[in-house]
Coordinates of C-alpha atoms and ligand atoms in Angstrom, one line a residue:
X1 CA 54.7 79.9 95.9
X2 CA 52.0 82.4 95.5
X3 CA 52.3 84.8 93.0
X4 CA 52.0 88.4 93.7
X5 CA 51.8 91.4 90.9
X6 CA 54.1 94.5 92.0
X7 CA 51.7 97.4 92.0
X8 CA 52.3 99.6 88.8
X9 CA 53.5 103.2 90.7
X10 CA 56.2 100.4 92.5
X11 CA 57.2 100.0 88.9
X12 CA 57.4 103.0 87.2
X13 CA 58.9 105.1 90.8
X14 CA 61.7 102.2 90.4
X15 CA 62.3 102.9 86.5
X16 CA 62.5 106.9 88.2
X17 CA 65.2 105.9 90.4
X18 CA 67.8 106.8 89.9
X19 CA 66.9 110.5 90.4
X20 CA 67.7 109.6 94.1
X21 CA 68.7 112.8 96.1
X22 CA 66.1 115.2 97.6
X23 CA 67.5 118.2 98.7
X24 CA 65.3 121.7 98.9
X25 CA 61.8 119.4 98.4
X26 CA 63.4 118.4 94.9
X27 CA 64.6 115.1 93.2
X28 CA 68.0 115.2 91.7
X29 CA 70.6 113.4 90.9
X30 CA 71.1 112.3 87.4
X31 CA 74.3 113.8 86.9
X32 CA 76.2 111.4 89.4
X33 CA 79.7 110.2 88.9
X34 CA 79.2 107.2 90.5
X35 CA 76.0 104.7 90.9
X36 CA 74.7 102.2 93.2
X37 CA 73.1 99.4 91.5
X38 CA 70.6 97.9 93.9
X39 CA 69.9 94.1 93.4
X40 CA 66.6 92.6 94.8
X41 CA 67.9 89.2 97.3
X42 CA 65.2 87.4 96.7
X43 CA 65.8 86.2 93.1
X44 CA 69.4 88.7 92.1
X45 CA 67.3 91.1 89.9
X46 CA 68.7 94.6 89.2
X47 CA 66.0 96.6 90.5
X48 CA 67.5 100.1 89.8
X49 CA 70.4 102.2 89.9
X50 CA 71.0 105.1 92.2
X51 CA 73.6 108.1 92.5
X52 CA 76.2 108.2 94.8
X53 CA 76.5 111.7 96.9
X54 CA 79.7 113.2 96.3
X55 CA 81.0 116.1 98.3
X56 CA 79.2 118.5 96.0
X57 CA 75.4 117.0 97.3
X58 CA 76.3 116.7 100.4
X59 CA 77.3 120.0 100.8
X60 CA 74.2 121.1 99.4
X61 CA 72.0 119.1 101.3
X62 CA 73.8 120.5 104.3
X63 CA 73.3 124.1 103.3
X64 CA 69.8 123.7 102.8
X65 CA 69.1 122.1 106.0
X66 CA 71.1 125.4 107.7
X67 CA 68.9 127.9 105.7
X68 CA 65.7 125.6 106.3
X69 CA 66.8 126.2 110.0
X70 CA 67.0 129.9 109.6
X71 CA 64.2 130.4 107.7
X72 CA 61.3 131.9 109.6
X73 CA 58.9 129.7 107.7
X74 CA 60.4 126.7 109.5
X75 CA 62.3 128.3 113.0
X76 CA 59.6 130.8 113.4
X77 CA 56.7 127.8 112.8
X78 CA 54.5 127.7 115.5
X79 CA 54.5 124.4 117.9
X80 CA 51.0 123.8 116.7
X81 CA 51.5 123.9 112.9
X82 CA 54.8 121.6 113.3
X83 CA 52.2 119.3 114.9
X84 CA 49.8 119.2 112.0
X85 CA 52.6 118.5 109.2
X86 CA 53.6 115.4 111.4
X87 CA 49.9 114.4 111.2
X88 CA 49.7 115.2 107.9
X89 CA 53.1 113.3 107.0
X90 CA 51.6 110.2 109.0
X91 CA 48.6 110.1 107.1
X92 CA 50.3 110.4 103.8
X93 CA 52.4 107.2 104.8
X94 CA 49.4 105.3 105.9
X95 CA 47.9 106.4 102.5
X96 CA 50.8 105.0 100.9
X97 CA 51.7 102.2 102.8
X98 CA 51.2 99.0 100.7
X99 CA 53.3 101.4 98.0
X100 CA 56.0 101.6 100.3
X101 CA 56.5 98.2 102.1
X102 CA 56.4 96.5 98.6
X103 CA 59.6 98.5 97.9
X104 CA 60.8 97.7 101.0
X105 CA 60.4 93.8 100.3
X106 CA 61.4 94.4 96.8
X107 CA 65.1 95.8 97.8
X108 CA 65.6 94.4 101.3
X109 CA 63.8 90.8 100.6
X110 CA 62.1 91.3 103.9
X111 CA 58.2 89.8 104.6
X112 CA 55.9 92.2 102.6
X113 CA 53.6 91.5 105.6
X114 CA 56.5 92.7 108.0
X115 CA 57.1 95.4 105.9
X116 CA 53.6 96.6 105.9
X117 CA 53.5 97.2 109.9
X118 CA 56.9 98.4 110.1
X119 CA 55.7 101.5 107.6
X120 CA 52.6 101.4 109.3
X121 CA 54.7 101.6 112.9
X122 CA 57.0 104.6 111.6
X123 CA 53.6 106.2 110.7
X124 CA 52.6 105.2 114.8
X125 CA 55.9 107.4 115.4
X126 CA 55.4 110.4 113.1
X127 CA 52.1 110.4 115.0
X128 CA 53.3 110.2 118.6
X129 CA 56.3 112.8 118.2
X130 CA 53.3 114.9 116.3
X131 CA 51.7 115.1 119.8
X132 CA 55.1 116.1 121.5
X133 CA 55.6 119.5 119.5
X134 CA 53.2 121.3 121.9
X135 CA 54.4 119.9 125.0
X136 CA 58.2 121.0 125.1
X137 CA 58.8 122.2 128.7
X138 CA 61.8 124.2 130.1
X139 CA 62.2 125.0 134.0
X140 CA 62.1 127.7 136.3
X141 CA 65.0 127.6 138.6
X142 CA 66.2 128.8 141.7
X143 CA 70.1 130.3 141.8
X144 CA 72.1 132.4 144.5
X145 CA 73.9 134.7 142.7
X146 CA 74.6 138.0 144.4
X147 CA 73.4 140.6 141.6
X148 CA 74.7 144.6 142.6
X149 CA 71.7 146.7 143.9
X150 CA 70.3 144.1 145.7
X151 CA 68.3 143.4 142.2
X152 CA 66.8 139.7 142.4
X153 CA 66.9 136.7 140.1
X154 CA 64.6 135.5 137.6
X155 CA 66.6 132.1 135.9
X156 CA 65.1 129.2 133.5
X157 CA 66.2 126.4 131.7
X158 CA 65.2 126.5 127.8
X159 CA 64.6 123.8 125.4
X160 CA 66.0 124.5 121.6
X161 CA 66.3 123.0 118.8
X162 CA 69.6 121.5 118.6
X163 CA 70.0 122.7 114.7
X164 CA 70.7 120.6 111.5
X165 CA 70.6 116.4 112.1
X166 CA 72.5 114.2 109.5
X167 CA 70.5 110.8 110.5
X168 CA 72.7 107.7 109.3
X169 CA 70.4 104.6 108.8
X170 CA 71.1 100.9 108.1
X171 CA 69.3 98.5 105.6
X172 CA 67.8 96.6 108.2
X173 CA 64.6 98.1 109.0
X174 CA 65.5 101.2 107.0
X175 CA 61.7 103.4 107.7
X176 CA 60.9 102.7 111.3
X177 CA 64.6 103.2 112.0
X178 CA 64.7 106.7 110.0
X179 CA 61.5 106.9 111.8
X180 CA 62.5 106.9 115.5
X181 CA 65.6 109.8 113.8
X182 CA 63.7 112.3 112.0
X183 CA 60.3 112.5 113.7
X184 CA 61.5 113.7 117.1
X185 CA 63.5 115.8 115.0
X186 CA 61.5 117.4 113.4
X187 CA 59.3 117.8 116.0
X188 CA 61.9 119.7 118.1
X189 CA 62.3 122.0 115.5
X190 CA 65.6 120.6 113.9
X191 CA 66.2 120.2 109.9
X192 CA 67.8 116.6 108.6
X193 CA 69.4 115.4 106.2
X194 CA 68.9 111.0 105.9
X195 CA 71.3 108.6 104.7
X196 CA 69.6 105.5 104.1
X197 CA 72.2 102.5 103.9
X198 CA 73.6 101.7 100.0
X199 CA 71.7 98.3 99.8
X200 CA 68.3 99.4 100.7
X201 CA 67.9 103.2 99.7
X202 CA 64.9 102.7 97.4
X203 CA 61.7 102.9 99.9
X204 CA 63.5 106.2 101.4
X205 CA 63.5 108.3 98.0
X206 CA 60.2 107.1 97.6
X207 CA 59.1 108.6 100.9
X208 CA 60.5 111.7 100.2
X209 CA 58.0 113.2 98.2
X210 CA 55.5 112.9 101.2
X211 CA 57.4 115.5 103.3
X212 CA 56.7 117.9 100.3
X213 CA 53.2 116.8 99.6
X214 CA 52.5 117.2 103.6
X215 CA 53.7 120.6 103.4
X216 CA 57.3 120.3 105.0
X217 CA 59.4 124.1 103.9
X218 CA 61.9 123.5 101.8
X219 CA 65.4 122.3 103.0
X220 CA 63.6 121.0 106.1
X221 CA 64.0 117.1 105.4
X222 CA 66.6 116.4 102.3
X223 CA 67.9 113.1 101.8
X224 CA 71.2 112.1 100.1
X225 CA 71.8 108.7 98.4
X226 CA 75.4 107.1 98.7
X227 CA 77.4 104.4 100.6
X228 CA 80.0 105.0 103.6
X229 CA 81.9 107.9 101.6
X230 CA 79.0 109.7 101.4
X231 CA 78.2 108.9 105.2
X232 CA 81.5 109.9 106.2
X233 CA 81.3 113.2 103.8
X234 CA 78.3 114.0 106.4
X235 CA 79.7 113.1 109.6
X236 CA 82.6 115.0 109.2
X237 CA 80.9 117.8 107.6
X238 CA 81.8 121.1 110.0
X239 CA 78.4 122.8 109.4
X240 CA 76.3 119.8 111.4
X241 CA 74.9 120.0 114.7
X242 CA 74.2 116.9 115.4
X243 CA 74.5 113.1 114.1
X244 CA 72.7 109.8 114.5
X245 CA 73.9 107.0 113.6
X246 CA 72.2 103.4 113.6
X247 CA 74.4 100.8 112.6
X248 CA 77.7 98.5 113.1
X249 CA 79.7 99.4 116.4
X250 CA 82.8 99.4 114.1
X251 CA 81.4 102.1 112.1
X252 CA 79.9 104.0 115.1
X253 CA 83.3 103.6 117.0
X254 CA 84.8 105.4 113.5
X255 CA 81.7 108.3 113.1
X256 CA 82.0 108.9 117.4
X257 CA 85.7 109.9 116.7
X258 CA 84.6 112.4 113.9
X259 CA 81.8 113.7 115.4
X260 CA 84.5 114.8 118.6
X261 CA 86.6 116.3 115.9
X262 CA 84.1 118.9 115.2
X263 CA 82.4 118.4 118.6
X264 CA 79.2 117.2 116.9
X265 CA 76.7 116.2 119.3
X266 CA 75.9 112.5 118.6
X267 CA 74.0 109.5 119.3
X268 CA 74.5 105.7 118.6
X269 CA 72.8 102.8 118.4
X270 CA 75.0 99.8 117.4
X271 CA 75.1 96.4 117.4
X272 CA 74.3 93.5 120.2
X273 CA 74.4 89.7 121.2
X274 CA 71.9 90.0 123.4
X275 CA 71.0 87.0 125.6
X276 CA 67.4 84.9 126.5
X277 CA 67.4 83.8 130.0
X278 CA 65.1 80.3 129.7
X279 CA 64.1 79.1 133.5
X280 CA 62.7 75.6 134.3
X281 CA 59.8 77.1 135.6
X282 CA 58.9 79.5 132.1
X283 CA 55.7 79.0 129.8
X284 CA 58.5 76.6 128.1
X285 CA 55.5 76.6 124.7
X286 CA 55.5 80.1 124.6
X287 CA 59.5 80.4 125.2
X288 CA 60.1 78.4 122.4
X289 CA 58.2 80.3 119.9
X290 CA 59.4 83.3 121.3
X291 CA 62.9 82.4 121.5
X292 CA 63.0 81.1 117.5
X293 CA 61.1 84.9 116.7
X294 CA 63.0 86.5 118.3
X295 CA 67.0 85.1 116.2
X296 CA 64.6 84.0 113.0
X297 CA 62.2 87.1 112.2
X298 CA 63.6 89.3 109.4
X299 CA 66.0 86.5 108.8
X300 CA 68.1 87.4 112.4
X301 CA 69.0 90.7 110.8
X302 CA 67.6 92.7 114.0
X303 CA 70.1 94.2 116.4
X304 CA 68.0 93.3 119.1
X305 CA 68.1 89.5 117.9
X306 CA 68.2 86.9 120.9
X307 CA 71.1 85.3 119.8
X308 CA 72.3 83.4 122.9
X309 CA 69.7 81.5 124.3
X310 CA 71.0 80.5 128.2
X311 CA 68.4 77.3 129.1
X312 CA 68.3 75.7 132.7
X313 CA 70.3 72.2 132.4
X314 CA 66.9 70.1 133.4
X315 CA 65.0 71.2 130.1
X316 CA 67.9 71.9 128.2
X317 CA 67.4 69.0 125.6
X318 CA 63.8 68.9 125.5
X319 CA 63.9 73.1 124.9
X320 CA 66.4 72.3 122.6
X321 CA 63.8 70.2 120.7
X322 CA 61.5 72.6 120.6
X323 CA 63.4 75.2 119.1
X324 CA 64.6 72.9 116.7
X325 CA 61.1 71.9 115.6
X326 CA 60.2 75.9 115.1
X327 CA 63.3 76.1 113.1
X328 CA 62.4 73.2 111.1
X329 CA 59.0 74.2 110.6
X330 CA 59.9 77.8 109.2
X331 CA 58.9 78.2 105.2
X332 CA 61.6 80.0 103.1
X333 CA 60.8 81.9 100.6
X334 CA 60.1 85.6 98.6
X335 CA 59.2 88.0 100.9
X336 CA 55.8 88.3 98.7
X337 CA 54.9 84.4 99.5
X338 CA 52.0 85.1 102.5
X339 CA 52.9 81.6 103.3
X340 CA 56.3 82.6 104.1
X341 CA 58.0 82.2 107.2
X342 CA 61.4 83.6 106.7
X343 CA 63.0 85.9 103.1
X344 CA 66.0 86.3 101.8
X345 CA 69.0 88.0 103.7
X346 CA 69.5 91.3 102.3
X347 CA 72.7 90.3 100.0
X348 CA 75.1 88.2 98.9
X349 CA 78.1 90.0 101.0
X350 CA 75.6 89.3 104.1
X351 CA 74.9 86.0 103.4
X352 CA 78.3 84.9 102.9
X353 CA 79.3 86.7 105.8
X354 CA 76.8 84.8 108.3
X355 CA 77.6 81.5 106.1
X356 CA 80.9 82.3 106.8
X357 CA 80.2 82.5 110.7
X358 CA 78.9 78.9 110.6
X359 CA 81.5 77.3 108.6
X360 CA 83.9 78.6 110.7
X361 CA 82.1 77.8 113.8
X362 CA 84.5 76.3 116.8
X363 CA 84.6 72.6 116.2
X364 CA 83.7 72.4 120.1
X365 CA 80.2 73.5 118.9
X366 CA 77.2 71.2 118.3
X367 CA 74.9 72.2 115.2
X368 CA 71.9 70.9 116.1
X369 CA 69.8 71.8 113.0
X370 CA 70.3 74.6 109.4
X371 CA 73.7 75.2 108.7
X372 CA 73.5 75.9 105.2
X373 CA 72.3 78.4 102.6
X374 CA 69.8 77.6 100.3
X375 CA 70.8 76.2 96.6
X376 CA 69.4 78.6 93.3
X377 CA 68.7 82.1 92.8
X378 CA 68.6 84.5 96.3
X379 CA 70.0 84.8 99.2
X380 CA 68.1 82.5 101.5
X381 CA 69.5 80.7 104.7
X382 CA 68.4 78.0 107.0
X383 CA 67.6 79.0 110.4
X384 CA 70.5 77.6 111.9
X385 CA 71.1 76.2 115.8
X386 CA 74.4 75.4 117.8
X387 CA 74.8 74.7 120.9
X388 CA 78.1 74.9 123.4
X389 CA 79.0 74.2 126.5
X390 CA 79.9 78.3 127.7
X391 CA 80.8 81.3 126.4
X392 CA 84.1 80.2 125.0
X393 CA 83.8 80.9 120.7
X394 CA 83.1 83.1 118.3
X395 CA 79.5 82.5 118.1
X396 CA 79.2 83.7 121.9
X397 CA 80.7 87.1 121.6
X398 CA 81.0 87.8 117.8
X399 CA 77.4 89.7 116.5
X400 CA 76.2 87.4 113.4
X401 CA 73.2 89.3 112.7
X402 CA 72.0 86.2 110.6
X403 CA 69.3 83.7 111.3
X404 CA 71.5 81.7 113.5
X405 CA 71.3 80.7 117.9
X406 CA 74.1 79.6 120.5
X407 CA 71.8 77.5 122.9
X408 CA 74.0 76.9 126.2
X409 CA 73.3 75.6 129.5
X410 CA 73.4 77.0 132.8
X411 CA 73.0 75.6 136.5
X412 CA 71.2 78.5 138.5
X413 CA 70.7 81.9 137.9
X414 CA 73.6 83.7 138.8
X415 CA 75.4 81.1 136.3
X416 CA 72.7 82.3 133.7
X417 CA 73.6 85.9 134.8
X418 CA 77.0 86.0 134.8
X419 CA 77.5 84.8 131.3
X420 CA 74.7 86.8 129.9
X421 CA 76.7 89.8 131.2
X422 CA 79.7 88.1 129.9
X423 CA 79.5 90.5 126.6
X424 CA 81.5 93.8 125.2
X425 CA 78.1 94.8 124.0
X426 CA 75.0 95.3 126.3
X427 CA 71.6 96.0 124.1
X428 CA 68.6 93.9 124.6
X429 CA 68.2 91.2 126.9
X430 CA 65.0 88.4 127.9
X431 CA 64.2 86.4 130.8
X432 CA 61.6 83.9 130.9
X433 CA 59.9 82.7 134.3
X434 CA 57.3 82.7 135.9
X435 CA 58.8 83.1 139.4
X436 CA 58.6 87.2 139.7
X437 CA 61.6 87.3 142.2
X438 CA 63.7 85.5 139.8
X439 CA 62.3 87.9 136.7
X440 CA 63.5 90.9 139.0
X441 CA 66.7 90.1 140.0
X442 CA 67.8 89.6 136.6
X443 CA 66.0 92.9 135.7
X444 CA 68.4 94.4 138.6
X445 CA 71.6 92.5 137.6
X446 CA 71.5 92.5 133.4
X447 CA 73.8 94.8 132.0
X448 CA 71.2 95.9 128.6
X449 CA 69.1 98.6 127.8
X450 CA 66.5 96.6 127.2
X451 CA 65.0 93.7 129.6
X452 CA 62.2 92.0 128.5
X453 CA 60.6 89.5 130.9
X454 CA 58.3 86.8 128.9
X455 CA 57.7 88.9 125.9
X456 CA 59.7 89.3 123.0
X457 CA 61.7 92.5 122.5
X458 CA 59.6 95.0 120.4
X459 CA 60.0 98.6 120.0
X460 CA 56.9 101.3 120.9
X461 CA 57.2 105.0 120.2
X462 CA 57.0 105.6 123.8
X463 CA 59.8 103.2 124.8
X464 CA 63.2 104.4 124.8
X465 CA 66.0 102.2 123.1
X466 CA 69.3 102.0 123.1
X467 CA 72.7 99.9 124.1
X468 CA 75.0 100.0 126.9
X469 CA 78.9 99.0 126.6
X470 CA 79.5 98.9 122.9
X471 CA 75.7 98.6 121.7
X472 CA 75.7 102.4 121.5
X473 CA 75.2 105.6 123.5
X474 CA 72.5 107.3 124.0
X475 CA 68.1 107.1 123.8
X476 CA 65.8 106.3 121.1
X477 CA 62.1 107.0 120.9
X478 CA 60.4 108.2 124.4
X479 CA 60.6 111.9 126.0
X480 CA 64.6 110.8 125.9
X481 CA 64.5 110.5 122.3
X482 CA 62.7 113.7 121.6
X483 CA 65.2 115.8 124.0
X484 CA 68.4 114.2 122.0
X485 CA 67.3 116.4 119.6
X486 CA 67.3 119.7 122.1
X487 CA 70.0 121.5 123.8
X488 CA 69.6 123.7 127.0
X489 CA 69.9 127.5 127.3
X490 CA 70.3 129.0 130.6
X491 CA 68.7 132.1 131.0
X492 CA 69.4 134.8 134.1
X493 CA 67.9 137.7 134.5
X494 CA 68.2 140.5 136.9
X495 CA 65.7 142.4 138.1
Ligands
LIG501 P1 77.0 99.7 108.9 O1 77.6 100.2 110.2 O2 77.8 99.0 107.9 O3 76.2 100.9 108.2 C1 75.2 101.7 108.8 C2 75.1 103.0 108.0 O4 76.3 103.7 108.1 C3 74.8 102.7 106.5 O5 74.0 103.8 106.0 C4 76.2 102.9 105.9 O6 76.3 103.2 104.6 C5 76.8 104.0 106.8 N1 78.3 104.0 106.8 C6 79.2 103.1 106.5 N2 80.4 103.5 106.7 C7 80.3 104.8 107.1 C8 81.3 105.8 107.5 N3 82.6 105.6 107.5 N4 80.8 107.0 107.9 C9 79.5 107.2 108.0 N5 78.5 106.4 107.6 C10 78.9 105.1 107.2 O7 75.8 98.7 109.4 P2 74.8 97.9 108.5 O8 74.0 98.8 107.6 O9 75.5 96.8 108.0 O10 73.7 97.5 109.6 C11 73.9 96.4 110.4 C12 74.4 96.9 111.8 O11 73.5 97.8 112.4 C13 74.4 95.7 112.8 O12 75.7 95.7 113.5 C14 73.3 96.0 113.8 O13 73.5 95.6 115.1 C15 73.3 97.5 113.7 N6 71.9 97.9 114.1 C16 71.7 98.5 115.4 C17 70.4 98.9 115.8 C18 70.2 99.5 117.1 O14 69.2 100.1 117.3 N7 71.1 99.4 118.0 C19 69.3 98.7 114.9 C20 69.6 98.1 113.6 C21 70.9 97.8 113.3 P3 76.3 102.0 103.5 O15 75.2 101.0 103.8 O16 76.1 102.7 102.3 O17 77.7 101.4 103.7

């Protein structure tokens, strides 16, 4: 393996951190009663410890958010100068980039190479929702209400801000997703307070600092270090307007129940199994590496992971191959190898989770290659590869969110169909063909949020996310994502 030296500020921020909160543009946190020690999966170092948010930091991250709100210098901002701290904001994370994708491999074990574009990509989105702060548009309506003294009406539709956010994040790609929450935000005019998840909080304190250094008033953007307590401390906190919350449906199905108890406005984007529709007729080359990116890449911890490959019968084996040979020919290693293929699983809890998946797997199952964790220091897997006959195990319904595929045949597409559909969750989707009538009726007939026909599914600021069934509720990124943060006021007047 290739060596590669941490950067020094990497170092001495991660000797800093457990000063972990940032609430009112200032560190804190030093005080705690309880830390988080957060262990780096690719060779079970302690990288740092960080404070765990009791009721007493949440509540004052809360409170600064609602007087950020208030404050003139934020609500009053005009749509202009919001624009140019998002610029600003993007540019500092550019800047800082290589800084903050090494702590991201460092604590998550992901590629540094992947971790570079996806801080590069939440800079893309800081960017794009930049440009959306001067476009907010209401409308002008038309009513029939009879107003005394014949007096006419004059009646519009206005966007607002929909108040303070508490934006609950997993470890998984912990900056782009905070990304897609607190730049449309922000942009509508909202104030946040982030959550990053209890694994992988490291790269979000160090981020912090660059909403104060771009300018951002106080209280505007606070973040609060700590595990679910803290996470349920701010979703059932009474003084939130809204939540959003990436992460596990179990979790979402728990926060979507608070958040009605307060009638807090929320969103959620939870997990998948989402299926790959493989036709006879595909670029079968391209499938295959496509396919094995899209279960493998950040070790098959990506909600939007193809984890059921459907493949016609006639090139089922000779797909199957394929696959297998990507899978075989994937390098495993630290995250800072560039000849890398494939890192670490972000712990030892998730590892032996997905190990746990495949030891258990239904005995009618065929592994066809991986299988098996890798011996020594870090959590490292084998890009694993079953195959079945239909939908009936485990592995076909239950969300593994490891490096690990359920290959299984079908005769014609409404076979394919039906059991892609055959889900309780309904996030992303693929089909590959090159017969256009075939790529649209599945486009018609899959129940996802996403469809992705020959291309791997890939997120893009202006491309609106999200699940269906029990992947989630609600729009991500896009003109949707930027009005989730906006309520309506309807305005009459008579005159
Ligand atoms: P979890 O649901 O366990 O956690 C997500 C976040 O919620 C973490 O910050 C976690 O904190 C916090 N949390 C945990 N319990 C509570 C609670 N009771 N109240 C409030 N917050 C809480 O998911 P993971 O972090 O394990 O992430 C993996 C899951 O996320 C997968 O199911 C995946 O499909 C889904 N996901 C969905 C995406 C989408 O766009 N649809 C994208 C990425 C992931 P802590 O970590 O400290 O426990």
């Amino acid at each position: 393996m290739k060596m590669y030296t941490i950067p020094k500020e990497v170092e001495s921020f991660i000797e800093k951190a457990e000063f972990g909160h940032f609430i009112n543009n200032r560190y804190g946190g030093n005080m705690a009663k309880r830390y988080l020690e957060i262990i780096n999966p690719a060779n079970e170092d302690s990288l740092a410890k960080v404070p765990v948010a009791g009721s007493d930091e949440v509540d004052a991250a809360v409170s600064a958010a609602r007087d950020a709100f208030k404050s003139p210098d934020w609500h009053d901002m005009s749509p202009d100068s919001r624009e140019d701290l998002l610029h600003r904001l993007a540019t500092l994370i550019e800047e800082k980039h290589e800084t903050i994708a090494a702590i991201l491999t460092l604590e998550n074990g992901k590629l540094y190479a992947q971790a570079k574009s996806e801080v590069m990509s939440a800079a893309r989105t800081f960017r794009f929702y930049a440009g959306w702060c001067t476009k907010m548009e209401g409308d002008l309506i038309d009513i029939s209400l009879k107003q005394p003294q014949k007096k006419k009406n004059f009646t519009f539709l206005k966007r607002e801000a929909v108040g303070v956010v508490v934006a609950i994040v997993p470890w998984n790609f912990p900056i782009s997703i905070a990304s897609w929450k607190l730049a449309p935000a922000l942009a509508a005019g909202c104030t946040v307070v982030l959550k990053p998840s209890e694994v992988c909080p490291l790269s979000s304190i160090y981020m912090a600092r660059l909403f104060e250094e771009a300018g951002f008033p106080r209280g505007v953007f606070n973040l609060v270090v700590g595990d679910g307590e803290t996470g349920a401390l701010l979703t059932t906190h009474k003084n939130v307007d809204k939540i959003t919350f990436t992460g596990s449906t179990a979790v979402g199905k728990i926060i979507g129940k608070s958040a009605m108890e307060n009638l807090t406005a929320v969103s959620l984007e939870l997990g998948g199994k989402s299926p790959v529709i493989v036709f006879e007729d595909a670029d079968l080359k391209l499938a295959a590496k496509s396919v094995a990116m899209g279960i493998f890449r950040n070790g098959g911890q990506v909600c939007v992971a193809g984890s059921r490959a459907y493949i016609q019968e006639s090139i089922f084996e000779s797909f199957l191959d394929m696959l297998k040979q990507e899978a075989e020919s994937m390098n495993i290693s630290d995250g800072f190898d560039p000849d890398a293929d494939l890192g670490p699983l972000v712990s030892e809890a998730h590892l032996s989770r997905v190990c746990d998946y495949v030891e258990k797997a239904d005995n009618k199952l065929r592994l066809k290659t991986g299988g098996h964790k890798q011996e020594g220091s870090g959590f490292y897997m084998q890009p694993t590869i079953f195959t079945a006959e239909d939908n009936n195990s485990v592995l076909a319904s239950e969300e593994v969110f490891g490096p690990v595929l359920l290959a299984i045949p079908f005769s014609d597409m409404n076979h394919a169909l039906s059991m892609a559909n055959d889900s309780e969750y309904g996030l992303s989707s693929a089909v590959w063909t090159k017969d256009i009538s075939k790529a649209l009726e599945c486009v018609h007939t899959l129940d996802a949020g996403w469809v992705f026909v020959n291309s791997i599914p890939r997120s893009d600021p202006n491309f609106p996310i999200g699940g269906n069934k029990l992947s989630g509720l609600g729009r991500e990124l896009g003109k949707e994502g930027l009005y989730a943060y906006t309520k309506l006021k309807s305005v009459n007047i008579a005159y």
